[in-house]
mmCIF file with all atom_site columns, C-alpha atoms in Angstrom:
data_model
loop_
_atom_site.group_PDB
_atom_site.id
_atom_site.type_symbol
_atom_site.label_atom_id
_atom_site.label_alt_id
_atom_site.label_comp_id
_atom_site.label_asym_id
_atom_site.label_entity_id
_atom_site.label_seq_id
_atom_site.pdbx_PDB_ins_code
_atom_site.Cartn_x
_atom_site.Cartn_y
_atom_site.Cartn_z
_atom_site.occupancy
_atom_site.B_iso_or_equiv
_atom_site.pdbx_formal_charge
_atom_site.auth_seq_id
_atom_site.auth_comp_id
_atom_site.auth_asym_id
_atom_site.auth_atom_id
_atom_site.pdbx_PDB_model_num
ATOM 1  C CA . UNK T 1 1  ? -94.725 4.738  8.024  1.00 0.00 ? 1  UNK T CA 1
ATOM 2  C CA . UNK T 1 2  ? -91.158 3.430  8.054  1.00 0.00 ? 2  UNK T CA 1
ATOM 3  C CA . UNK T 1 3  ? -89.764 6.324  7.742  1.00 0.00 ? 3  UNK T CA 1
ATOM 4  C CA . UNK T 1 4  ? -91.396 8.124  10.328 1.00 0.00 ? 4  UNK T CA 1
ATOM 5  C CA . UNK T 1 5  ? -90.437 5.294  12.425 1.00 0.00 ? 5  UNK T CA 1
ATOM 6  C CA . UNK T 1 6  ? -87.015 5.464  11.346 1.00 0.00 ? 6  UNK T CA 1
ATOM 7  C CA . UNK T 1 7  ? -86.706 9.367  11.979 1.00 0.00 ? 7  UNK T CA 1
ATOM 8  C CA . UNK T 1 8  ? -88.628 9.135  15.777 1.00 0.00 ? 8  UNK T CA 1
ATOM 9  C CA . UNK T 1 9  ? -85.603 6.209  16.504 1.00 0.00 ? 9  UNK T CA 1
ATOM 10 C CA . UNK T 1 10 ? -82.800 8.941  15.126 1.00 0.00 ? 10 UNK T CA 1
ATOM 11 C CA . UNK T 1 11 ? -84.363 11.756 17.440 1.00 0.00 ? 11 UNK T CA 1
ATOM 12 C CA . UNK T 1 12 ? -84.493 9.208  20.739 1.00 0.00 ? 12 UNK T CA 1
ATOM 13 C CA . UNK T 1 13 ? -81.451 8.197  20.093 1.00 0.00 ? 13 UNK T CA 1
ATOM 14 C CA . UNK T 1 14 ? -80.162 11.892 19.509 1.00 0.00 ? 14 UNK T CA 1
ATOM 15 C CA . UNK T 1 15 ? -82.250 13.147 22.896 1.00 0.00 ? 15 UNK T CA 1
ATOM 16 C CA . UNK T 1 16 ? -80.594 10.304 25.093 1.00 0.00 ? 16 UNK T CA 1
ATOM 17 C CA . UNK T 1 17 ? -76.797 10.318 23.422 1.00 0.00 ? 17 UNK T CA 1
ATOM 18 C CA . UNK T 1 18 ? -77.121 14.296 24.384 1.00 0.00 ? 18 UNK T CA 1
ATOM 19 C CA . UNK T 1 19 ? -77.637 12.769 28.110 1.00 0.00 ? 19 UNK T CA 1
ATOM 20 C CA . UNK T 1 20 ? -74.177 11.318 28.360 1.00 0.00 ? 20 UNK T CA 1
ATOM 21 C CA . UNK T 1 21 ? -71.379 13.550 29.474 1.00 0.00 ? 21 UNK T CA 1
ATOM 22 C CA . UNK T 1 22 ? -68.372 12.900 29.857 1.00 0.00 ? 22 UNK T CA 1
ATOM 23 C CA . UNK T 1 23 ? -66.467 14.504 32.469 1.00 0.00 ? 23 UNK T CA 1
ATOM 24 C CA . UNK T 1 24 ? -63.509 16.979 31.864 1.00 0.00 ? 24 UNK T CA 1
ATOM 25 C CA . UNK T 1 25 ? -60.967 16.933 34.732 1.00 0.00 ? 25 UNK T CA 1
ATOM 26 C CA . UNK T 1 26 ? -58.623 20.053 34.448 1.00 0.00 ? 26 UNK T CA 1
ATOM 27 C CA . UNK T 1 27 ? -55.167 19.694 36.244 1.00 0.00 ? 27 UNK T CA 1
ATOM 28 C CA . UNK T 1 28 ? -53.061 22.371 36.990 1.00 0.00 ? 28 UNK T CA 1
ATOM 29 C CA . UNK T 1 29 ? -49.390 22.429 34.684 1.00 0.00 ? 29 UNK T CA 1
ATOM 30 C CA . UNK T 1 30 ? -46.996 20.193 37.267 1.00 0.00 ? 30 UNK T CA 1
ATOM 31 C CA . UNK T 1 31 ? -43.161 21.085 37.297 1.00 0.00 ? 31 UNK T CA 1
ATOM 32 C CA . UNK T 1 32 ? -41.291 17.971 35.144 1.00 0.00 ? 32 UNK T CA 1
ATOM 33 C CA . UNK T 1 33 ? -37.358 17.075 34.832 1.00 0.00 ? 33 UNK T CA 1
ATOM 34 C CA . UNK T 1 34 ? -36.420 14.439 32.368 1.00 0.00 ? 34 UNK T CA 1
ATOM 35 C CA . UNK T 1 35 ? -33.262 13.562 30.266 1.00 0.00 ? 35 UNK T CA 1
ATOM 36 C CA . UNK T 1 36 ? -31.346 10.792 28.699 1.00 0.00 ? 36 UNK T CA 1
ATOM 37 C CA . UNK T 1 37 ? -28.237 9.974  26.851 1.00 0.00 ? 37 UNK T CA 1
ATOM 38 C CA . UNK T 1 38 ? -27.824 7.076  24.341 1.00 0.00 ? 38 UNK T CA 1
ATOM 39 C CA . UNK T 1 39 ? -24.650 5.958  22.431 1.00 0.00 ? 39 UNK T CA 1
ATOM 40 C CA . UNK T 1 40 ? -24.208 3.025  20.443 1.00 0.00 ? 40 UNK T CA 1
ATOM 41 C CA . UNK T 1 41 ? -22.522 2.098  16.800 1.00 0.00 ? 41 UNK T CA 1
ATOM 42 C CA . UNK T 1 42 ? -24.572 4.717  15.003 1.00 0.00 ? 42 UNK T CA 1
ATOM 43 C CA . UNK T 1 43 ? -23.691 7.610  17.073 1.00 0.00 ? 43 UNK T CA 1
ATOM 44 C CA . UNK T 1 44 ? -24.553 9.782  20.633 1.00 0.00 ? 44 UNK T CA 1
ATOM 45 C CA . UNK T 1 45 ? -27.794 11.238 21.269 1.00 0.00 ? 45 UNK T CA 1
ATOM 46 C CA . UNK T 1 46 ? -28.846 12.927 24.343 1.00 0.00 ? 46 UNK T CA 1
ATOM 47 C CA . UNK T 1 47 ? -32.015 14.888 25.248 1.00 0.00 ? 47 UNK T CA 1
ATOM 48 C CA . UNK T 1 48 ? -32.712 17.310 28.780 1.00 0.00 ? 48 UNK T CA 1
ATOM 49 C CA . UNK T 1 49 ? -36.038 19.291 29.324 1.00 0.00 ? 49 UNK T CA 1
ATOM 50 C CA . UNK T 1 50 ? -37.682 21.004 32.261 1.00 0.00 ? 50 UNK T CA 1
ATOM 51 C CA . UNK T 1 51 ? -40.982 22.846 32.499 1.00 0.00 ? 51 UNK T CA 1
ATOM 52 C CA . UNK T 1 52 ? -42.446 24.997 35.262 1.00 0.00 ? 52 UNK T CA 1
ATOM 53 C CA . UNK T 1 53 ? -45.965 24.932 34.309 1.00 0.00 ? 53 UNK T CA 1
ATOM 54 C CA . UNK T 1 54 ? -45.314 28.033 32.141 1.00 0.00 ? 54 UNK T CA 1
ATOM 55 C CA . UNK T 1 55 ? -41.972 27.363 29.791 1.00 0.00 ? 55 UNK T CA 1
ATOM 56 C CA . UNK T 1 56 ? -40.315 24.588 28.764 1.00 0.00 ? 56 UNK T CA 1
ATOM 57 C CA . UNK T 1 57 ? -36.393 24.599 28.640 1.00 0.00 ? 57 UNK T CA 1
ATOM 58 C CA . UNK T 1 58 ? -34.382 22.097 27.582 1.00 0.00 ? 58 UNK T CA 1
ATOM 59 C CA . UNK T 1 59 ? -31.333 20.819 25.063 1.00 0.00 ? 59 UNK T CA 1
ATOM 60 C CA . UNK T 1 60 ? -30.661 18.015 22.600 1.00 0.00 ? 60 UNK T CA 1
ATOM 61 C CA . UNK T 1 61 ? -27.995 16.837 20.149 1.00 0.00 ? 61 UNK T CA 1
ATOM 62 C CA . UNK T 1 62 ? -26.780 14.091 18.325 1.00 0.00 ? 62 UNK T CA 1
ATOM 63 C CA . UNK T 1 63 ? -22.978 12.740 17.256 1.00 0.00 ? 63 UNK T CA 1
ATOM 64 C CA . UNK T 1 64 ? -22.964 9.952  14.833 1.00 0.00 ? 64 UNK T CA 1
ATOM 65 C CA . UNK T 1 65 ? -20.227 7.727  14.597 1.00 0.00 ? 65 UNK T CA 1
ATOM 66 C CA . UNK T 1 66 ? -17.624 9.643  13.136 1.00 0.00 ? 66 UNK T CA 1
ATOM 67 C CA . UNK T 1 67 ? -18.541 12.011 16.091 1.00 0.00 ? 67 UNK T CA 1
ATOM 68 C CA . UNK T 1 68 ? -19.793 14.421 13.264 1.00 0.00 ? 68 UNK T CA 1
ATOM 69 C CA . UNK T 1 69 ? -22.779 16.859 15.242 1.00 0.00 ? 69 UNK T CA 1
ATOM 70 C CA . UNK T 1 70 ? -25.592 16.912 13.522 1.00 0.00 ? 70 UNK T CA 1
ATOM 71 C CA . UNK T 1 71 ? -28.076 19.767 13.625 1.00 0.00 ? 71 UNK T CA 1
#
């Protein structure tokens, strides 16, 4: 008896969880522009991207103190 209780609960709460969706809202890709440039005692670091929607282009690098590039 209990667990035919049990199961009947798992299947209404199966049946009205199905009920709830949640709505997907598709945006088209926006053009972007961001950079930055940071320099303190442990070095220079500076980052520049773009995207169109379709690519993204873009640069970054990094000095450190001795003004040594890393890559």
């Amino acid at each position: 008896m209990i667990s035919q209780l049990f199961i009947l609960s798992a299947l209404a709460v199966a049946a009205l969880a199905s009920l709830h969706e949640v709505p997907v809202h598709h945006h088209a890709p926006q053009p972007y522009k961001f950079g930055y440039s940071v320099k303190d005692k442990h070095g220079e670091q500076h980052r520049e991207e773009s995207g169109d929607g379709h690519a993204v282009h873009g640069s970054y690098g990094f000095t450190d103190n001795r003004g040594t590039p890393a890559v």
